[in-house]
Coordinates of C-alpha atoms in Angstrom, one line a residue:
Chain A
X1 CA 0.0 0.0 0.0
X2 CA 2.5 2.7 -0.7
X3 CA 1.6 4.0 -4.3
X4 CA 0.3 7.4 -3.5
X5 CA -1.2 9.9 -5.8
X6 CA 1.9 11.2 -7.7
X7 CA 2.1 14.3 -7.5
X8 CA 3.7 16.4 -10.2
X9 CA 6.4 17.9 -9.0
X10 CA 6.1 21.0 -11.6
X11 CA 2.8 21.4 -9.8
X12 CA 2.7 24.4 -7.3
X13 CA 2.0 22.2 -3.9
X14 CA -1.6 22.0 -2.2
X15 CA -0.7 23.3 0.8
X16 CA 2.7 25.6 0.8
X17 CA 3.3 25.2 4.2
X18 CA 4.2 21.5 4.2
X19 CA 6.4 19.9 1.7
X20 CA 4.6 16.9 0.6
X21 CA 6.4 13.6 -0.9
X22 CA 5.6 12.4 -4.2
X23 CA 3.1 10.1 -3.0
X24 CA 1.2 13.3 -1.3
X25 CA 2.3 12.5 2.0
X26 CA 3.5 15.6 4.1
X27 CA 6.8 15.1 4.6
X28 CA 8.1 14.9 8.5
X29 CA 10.0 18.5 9.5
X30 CA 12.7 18.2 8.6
X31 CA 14.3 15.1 7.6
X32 CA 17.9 15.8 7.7
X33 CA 18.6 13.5 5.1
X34 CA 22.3 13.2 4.2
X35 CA 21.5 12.8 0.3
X36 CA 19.6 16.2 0.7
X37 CA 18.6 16.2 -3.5
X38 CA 15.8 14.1 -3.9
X39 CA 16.5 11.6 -6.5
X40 CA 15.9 12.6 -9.8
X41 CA 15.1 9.1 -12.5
X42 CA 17.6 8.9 -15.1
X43 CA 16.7 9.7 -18.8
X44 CA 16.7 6.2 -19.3
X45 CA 14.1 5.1 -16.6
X46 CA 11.9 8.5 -18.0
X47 CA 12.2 6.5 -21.1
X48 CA 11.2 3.4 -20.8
X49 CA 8.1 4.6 -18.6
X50 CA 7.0 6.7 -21.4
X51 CA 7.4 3.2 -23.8
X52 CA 4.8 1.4 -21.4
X53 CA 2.6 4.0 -21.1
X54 CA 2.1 3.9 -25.0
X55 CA 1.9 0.4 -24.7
X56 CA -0.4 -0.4 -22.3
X57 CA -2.5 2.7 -24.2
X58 CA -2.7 0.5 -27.4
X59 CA -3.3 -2.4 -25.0
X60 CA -6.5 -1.0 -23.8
X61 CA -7.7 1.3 -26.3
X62 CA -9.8 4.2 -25.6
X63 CA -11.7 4.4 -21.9
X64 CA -10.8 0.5 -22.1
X65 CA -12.5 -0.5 -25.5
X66 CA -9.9 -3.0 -26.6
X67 CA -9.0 -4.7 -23.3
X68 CA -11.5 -7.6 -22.9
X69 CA -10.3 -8.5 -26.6
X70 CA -6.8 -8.2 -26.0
X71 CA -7.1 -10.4 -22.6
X72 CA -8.7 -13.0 -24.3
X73 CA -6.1 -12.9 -27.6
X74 CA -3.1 -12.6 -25.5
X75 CA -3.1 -13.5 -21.9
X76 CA 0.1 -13.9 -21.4
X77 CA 1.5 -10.8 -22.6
X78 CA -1.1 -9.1 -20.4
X79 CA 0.4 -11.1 -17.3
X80 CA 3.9 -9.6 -18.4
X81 CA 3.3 -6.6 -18.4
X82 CA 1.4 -6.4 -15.6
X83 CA 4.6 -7.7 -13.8
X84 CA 6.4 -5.3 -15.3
X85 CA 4.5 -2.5 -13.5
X86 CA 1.3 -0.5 -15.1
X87 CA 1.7 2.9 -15.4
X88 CA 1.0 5.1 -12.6
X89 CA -1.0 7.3 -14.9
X90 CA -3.3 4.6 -15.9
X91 CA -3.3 2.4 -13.0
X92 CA -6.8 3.3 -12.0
X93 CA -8.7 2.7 -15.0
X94 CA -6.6 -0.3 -15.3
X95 CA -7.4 -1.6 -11.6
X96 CA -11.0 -1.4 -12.7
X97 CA -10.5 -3.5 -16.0
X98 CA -8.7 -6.2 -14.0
X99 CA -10.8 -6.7 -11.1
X100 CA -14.3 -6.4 -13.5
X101 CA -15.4 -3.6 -11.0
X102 CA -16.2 -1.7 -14.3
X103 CA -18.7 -4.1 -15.1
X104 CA -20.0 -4.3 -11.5
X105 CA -20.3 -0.3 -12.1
X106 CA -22.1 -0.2 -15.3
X107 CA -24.5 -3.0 -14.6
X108 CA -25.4 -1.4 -11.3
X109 CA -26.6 2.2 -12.6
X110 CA -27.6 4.3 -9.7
X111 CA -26.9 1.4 -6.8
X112 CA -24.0 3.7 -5.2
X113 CA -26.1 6.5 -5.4
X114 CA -28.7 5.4 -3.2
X115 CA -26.6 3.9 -0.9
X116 CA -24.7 7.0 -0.1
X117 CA -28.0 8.8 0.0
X118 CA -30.7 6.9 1.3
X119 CA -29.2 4.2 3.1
X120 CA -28.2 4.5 6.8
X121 CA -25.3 1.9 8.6
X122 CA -25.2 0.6 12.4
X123 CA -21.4 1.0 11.9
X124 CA -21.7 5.2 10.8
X125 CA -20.2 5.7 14.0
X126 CA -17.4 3.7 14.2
X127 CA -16.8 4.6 10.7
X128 CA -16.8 8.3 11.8
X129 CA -14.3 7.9 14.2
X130 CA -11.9 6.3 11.8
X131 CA -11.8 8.5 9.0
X132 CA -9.3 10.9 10.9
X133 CA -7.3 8.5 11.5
X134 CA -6.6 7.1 7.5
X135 CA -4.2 8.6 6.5
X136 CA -3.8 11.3 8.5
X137 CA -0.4 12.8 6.8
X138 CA -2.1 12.6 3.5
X139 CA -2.8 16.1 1.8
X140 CA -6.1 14.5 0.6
X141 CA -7.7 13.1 3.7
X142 CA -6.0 15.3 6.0
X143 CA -9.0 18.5 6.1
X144 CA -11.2 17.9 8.1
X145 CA -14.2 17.5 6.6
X146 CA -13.0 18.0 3.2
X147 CA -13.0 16.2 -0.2
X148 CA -11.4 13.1 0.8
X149 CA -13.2 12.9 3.9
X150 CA -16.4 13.2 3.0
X151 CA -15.5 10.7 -0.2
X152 CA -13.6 8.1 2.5
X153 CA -16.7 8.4 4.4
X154 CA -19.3 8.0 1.6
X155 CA -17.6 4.9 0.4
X156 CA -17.2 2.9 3.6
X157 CA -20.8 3.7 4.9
X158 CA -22.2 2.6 1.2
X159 CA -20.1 -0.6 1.2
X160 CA -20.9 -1.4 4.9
X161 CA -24.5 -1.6 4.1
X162 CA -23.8 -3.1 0.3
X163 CA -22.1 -5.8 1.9
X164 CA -24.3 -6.0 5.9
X165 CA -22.8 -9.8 6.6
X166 CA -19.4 -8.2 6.7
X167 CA -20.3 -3.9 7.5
X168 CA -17.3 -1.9 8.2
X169 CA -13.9 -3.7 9.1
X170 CA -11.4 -1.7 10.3
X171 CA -8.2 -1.3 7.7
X172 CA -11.0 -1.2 4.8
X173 CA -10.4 2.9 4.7
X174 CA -6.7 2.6 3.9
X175 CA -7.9 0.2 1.2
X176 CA -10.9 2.5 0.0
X177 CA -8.4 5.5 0.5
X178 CA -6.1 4.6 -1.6
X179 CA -8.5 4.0 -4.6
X180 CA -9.8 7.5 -4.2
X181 CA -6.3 8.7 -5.0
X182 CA -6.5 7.1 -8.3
X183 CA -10.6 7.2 -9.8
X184 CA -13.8 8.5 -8.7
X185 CA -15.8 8.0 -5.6
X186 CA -18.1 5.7 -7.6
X187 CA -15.7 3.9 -9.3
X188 CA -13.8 3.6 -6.1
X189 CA -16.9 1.7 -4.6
X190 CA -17.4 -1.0 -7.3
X191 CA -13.6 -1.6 -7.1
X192 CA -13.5 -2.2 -3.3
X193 CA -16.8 -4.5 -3.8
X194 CA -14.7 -6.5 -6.4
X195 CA -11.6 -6.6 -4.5
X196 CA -13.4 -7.4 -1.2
X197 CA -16.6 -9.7 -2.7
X198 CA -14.9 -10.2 -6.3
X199 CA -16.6 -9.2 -9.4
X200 CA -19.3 -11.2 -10.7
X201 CA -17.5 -12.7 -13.4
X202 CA -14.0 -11.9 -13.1
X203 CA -12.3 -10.9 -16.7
X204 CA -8.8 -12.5 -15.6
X205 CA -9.8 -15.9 -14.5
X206 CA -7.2 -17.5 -16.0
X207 CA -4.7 -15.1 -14.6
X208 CA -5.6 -14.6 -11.1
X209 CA -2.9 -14.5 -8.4
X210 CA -5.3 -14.5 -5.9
X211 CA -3.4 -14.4 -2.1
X212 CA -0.6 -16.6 -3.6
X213 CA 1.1 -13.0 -4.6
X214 CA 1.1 -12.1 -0.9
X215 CA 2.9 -14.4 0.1
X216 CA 5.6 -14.2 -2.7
X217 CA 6.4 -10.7 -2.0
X218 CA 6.2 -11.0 1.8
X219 CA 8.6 -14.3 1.1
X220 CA 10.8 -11.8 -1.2
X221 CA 11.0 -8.6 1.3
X222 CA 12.0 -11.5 4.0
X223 CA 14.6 -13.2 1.7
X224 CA 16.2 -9.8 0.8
X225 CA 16.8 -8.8 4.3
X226 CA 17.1 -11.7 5.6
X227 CA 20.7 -11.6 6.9
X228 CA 20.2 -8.3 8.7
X229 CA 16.5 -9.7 10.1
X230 CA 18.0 -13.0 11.8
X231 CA 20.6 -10.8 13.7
X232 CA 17.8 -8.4 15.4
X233 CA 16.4 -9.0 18.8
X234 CA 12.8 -9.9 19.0
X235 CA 11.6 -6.7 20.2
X236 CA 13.5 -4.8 17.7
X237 CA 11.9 -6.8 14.5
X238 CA 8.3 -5.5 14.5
X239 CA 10.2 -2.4 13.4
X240 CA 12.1 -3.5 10.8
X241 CA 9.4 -5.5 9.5
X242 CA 7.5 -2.3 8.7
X243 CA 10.3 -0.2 7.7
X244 CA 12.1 -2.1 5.3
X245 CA 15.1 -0.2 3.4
X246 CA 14.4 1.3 0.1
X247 CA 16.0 -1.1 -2.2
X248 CA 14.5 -3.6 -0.9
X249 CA 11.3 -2.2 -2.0
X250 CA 12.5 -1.2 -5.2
X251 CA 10.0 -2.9 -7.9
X252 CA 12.1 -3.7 -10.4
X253 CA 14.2 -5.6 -7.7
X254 CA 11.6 -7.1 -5.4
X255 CA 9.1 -8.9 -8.0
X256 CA 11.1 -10.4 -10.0
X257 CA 12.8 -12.4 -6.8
X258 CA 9.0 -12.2 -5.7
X259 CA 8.1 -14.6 -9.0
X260 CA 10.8 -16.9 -8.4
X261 CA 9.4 -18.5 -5.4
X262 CA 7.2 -21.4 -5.8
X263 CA 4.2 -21.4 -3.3
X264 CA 1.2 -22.7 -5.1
X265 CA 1.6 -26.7 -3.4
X266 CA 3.0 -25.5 -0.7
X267 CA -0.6 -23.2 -0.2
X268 CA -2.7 -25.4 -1.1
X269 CA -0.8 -28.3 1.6
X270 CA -1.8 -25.3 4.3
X271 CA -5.1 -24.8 2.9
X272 CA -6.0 -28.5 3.5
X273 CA -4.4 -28.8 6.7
X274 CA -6.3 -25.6 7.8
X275 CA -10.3 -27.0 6.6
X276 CA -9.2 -30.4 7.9
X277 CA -8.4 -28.8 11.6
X278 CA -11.5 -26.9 11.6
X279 CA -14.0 -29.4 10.3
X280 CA -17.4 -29.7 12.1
X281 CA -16.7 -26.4 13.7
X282 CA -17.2 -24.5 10.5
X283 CA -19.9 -24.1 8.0
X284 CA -18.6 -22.4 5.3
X285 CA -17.8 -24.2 2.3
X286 CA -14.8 -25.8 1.8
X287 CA -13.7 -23.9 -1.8
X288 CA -10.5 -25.1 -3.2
X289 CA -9.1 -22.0 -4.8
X290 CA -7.2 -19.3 -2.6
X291 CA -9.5 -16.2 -2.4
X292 CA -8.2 -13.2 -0.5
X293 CA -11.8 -12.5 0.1
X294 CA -12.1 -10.4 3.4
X295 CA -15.7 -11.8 4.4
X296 CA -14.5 -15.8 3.9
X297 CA -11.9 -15.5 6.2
X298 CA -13.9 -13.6 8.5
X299 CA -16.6 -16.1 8.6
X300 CA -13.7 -19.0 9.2
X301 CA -11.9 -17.4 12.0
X302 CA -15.3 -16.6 13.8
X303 CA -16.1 -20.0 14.0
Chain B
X1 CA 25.5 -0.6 42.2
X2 CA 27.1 -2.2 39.2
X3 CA 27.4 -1.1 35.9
X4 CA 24.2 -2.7 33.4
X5 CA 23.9 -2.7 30.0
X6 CA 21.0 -0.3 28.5
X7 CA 19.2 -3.0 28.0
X8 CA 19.4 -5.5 30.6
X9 CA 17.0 -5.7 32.9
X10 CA 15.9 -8.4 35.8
X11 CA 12.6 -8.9 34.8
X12 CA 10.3 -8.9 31.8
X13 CA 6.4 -8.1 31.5
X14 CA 4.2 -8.9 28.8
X15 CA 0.9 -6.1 29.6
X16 CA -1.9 -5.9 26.5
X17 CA -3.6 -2.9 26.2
X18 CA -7.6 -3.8 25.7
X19 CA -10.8 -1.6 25.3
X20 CA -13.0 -0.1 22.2
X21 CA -11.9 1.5 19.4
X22 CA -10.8 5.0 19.9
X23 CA -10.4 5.2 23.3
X24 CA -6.8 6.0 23.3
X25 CA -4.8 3.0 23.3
X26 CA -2.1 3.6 21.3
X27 CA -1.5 7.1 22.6
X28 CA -1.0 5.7 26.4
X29 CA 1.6 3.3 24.5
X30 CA 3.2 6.3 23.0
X31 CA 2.7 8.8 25.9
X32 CA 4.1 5.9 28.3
X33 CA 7.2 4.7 26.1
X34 CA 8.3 7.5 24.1
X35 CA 6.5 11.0 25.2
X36 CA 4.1 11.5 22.4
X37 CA 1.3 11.9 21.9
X38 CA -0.8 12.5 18.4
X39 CA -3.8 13.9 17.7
X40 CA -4.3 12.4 14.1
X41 CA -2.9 9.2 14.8
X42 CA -3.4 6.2 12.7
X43 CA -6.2 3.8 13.7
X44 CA -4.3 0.4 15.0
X45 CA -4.5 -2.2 12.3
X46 CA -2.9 -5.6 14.0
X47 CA -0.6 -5.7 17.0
X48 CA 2.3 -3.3 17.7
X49 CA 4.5 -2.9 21.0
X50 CA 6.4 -1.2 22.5
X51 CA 8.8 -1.3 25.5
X52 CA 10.3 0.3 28.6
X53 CA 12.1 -0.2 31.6
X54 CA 11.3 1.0 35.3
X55 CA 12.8 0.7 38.3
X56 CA 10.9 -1.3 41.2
X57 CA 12.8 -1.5 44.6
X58 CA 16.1 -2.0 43.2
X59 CA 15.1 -3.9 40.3
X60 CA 14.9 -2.8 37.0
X61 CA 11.5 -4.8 35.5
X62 CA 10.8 -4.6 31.9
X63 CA 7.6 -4.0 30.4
X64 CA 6.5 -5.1 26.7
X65 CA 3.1 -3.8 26.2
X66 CA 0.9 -5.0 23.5
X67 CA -1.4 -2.8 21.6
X68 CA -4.0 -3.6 19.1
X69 CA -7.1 -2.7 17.4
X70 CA -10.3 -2.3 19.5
X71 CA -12.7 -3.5 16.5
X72 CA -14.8 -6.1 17.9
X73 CA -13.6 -8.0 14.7
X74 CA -10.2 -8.4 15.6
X75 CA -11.1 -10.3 18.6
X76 CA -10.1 -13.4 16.2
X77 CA -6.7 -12.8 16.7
X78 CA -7.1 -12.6 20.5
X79 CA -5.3 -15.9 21.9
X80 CA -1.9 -14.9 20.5
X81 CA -2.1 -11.6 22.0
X82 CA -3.1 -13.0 25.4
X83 CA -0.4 -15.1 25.5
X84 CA 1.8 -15.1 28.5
X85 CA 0.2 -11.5 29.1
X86 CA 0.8 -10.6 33.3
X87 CA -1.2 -7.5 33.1
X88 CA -3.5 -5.4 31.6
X89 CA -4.7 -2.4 30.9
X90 CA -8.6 -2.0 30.3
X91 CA -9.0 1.3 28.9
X92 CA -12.0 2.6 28.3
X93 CA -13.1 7.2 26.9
X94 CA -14.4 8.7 30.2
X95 CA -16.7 10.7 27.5
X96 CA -18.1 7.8 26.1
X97 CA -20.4 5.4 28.3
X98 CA -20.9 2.8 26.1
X99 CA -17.1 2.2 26.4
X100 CA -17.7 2.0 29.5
X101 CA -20.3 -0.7 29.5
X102 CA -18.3 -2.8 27.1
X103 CA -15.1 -3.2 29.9
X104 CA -17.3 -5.7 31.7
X105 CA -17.0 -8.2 28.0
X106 CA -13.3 -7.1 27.6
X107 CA -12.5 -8.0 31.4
X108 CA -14.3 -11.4 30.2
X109 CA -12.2 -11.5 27.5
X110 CA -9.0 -11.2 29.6
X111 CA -9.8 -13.8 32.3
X112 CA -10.7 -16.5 29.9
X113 CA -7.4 -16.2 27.5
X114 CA -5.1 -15.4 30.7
X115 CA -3.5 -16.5 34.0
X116 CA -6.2 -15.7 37.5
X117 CA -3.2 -13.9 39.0
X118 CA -3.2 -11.2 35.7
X119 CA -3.2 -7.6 37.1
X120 CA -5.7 -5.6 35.6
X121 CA -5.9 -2.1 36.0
X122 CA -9.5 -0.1 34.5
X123 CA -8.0 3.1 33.1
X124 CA -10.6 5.6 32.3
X125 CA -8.6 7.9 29.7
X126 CA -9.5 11.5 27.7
X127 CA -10.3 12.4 31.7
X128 CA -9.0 16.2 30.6
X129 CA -12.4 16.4 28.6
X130 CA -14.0 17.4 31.6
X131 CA -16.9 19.4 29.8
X132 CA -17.5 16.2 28.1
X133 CA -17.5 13.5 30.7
X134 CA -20.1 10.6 30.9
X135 CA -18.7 8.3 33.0
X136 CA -18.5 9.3 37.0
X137 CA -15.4 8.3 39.1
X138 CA -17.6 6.9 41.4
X139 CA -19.2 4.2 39.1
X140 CA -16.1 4.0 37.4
X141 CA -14.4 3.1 40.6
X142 CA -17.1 0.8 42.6
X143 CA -17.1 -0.9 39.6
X144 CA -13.1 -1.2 39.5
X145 CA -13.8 -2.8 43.2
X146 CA -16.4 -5.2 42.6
X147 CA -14.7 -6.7 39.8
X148 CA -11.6 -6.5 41.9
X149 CA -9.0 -4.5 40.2
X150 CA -7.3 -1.5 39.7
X151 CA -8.4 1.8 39.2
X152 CA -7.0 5.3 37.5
X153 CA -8.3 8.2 35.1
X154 CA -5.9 9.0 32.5
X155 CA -5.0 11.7 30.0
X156 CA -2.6 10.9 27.2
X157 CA -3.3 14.0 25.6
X158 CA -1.8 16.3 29.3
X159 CA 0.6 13.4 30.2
X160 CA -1.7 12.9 33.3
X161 CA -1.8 9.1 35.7
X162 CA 0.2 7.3 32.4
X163 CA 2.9 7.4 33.9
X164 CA 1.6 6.2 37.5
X165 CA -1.3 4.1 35.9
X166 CA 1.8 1.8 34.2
X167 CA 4.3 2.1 37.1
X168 CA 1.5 0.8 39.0
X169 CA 0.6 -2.2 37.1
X170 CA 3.9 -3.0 36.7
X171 CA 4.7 -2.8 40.6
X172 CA 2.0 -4.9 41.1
X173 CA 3.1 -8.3 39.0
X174 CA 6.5 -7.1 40.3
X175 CA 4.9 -7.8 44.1
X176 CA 3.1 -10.9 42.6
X177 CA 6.1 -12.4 40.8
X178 CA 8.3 -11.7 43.5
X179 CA 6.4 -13.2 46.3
X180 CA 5.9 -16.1 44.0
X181 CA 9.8 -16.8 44.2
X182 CA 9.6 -16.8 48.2
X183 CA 7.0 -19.1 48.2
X184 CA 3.7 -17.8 49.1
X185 CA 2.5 -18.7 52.9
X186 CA 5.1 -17.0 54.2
X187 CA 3.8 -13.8 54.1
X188 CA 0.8 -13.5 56.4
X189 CA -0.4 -9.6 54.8
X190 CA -1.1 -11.0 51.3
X191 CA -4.0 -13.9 51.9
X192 CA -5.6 -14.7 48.4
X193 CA -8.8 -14.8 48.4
X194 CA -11.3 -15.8 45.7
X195 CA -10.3 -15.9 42.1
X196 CA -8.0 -12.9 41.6
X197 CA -5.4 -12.2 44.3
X198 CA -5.8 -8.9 44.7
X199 CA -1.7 -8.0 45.8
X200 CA -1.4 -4.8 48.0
X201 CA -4.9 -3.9 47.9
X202 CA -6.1 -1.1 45.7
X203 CA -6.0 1.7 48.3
X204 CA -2.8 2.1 47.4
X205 CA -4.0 3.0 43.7
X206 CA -6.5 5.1 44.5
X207 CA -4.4 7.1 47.0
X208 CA -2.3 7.7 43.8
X209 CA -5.1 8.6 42.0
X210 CA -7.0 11.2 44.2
X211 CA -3.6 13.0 44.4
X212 CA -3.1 13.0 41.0
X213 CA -6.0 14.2 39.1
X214 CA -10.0 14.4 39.5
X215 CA -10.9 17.4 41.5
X216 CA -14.2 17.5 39.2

């Protein structure tokens, strides 16, 4: 969760009296950072981003036209590239092609709508007293009251009442959040439905990572520090653990060691293991295929 | 007394931090181990912790204390974070009764996942919103001493009974512990009685806390 809204730097900043980082996080006072120039990308890297934005363009025509056809025709190439990295500029339309949340929208005219409007939530309040605290340091959500607010707000009541079995969860507004940096209030709805319930028919069946990505990154930031991780005391590791070093964050670096681990049997063993300790005790059904669906694994640690 | 390391220390004490959402968890964490507090604060997703040391007699005792969210939803994850836990904090918004109401499910919650002899101290927090408050020190603390624990108003915000409210918990499984290891019988002044030993007696607490704060 660390792709923020980029900011363009030629942009005069939101608010002048903070200096905001490019994700549009205010930056702490400050930071006496040694390398005080922030780093520019090389030509090269400017390049090459400009390449897959024209790519990936082509690759899904205009407002999306061409994508469902190009999936279907080459899948694989799709996969690549999405490895690769999508384009920050297009990463929210893209999100919504992916996921099928763009279906979910158009099939649903009006849905979001009323359920901002005319809908009310038993969780309002604790939803209320959350939206402070997402994302407090970002220039978006940090007004009181303001735009992001009001949108962070909007979205979490409507889903908690789209979705009563499961209502508000708390973490669900740095999800929603972050989807309000990139599309529309509305679109940012359908996505979280899609990415929390999954789409009705998902356009990238064949190509879903489901939760077996998780684990590949988490297995590649581990791996990468690994040697400096093993030498910390326990009380010292929940730090590290959420501050990892820049280059081991870096993309290009991380996903490609994050691919080369094979987890598939090895989560699928666990997944087994896991229904056969809690048979009898649980209801739900015992579906083969990794989901990270929020309200399934809810409903199988409840019982 | 001979030189220690910074980080040595004679004993070690696992305390959780347990109440609703938004009642100021985190901030007694922060305001208790590193002297901040934040008003726009990140809700707690998870666990974190956070540790310090304090001196009790002339032993320096440890404490790791264990903060997570307050979403009644989280309570999944609840026997890993009970585990090995020695005391507690029940915390609950002095403005806000139904937090209040709700400590009675937490302390539950506590004595079912952890050891009878758990300290527990019910820390009323946000007690500098005085215009505000809903929950009396009276009911706050006859309640404290029917359920048989511990009793203190806090204020993370003005730095206010965090300190003593954690000191105290702290001193208390230090009595415990250290009784423990001279074999209890010999000492006539602590007889246990019923489920929770109640170590010292909780004058002692409220003696702290009617000099610290609470005038309202």
């Amino acid at each position: 969760m660390d792709k923020k809204k980029a900011i363009d730097e030629s942009e005069p900043g939101p608010a002048p009296s903070h200096a905001v980082d490019r994700f549009g996080f205010i930056k702490p006072e400050q930071s006496n950072r040694p390398d005080g120039i922030p780093k520019g990308r090389s030509i090269h890297e400017r390049e090459r981003e400009e390449r897959r934005i024209r790519k990936w363009r082509k690759m899904i025509g205009i407002g999306g036209s061409d994508w469902k056809h190009y999936v279907r025709r080459n899948p694989y190439v799709v996969k690549r590239r999405i490895r690769k990295g999508i384009p920050d500029c297009l990463r929210g339309l893209v999100w919504q092609l992916i996921s099928g949340s763009r279906d979910l929208l158009l099939m649903n005219p009006g849905v979001y709508e009323t359920l901002v409007i005319y809908e009310t939530s038993a969780s309002e309040l604790e939803i209320i007293r959350d939206i402070s605290r997402t994302f407090p340091t970002h220039v978006f959500f940090q007004q009181r009251h303001g735009l992001g607010q009001r949108s962070l707000y909007n979205i979490l009541k409507a889903y908690s009442v789209y979705d009563r079995d499961v209502g508000y969860v708390q973490g669900m507004g740095f999800l929603a959040g972050l989807l309000l940096l990139y599309m529309s209030e509305e679109d940012a709805f359908w996505l979280l439905v899609a990415l929390l319930k999954g789409a009705v028919h998902a356009p990238m069946e064949g190509l879903y990572q489901g939760i077996k990505v998780v684990f590949q990154v988490g297995l590649a930031l581990l791996s990468f520090c690994h040697d400096d991780l093993v030498k910390l005391p326990f009380e010292k590791l929940l730090h590290s653990l959420r501050n990892f070093p820049e280059e081991a964050t870096d993309p290009d670096v991380l996903l490609p060691l994050a691919f080369s681990f094979k987890v598939s049997s090895h989560l699928e063993e666990f997944q087994n293991e896991y229904h056969k300790q809690h048979e009898g005790t649980s209801e739900i059904s015992s579906s083969k295929r990794l989901q990270p669906l929020i309200s399934k694994k809810d409903e199988q640690i409840r019982n | 007394m001979a030189y220690r390391a910074e980080d040595d220390y004679d004993y070690l004490f696992k305390v959780v931090l347990i109440g609703d959402s938004g009642v100021g968890k985190s901030n007694l964490l922060s305001r208790f181990t590193r002297n901040e507090f934040s008003l726009e604060s990140k809700s707690t997703i998870g666990v974190e912790f956070a540790t310090r040391s304090i001196r009790v007699d002339d032993k320096v005792v440890k404490a790791q204390i264990w903060d997570t969210a307050g979403q009644e939803r989280y309570r999944a994850i609840t026997s890993a974070y009970y585990r090995g836990a020695v005391g507690a904090l029940v915390v609950y918004d002095v403005t806000r009764h139904v937090t209040f109401e709700n400590v009675e499910r937490w302390l539950k919650e506590l004595r079912d996942h952890t050891d009878a002899n758990i300290v527990i101290m019910l820390v009323g927090n946000k007690a500098d919103l005085r215009h505000l408050r809903a929950v009396s020190v009276e009911d706050a603390k006859g309640f404290a001493e029917r359920e048989s624990t511990f009793f203190m108003e806090t204020s993370a915000l003005e730095s206010m009974n965090v300190e003593s409210a954690f000191t105290e918990v702290l001193t208390q499984i230090y009595r415990v512990v250290s009784k423990k290891a001279l074999d209890i019988g010999d000492d006539p002044a602590a007889p246990p009685r019923g489920q929770t030993i109640n170590v010292g007696g909780k004058d002692d607490v409220s003696a702290v806390k009617k000099s610290g704060c609470c005038s309202s």
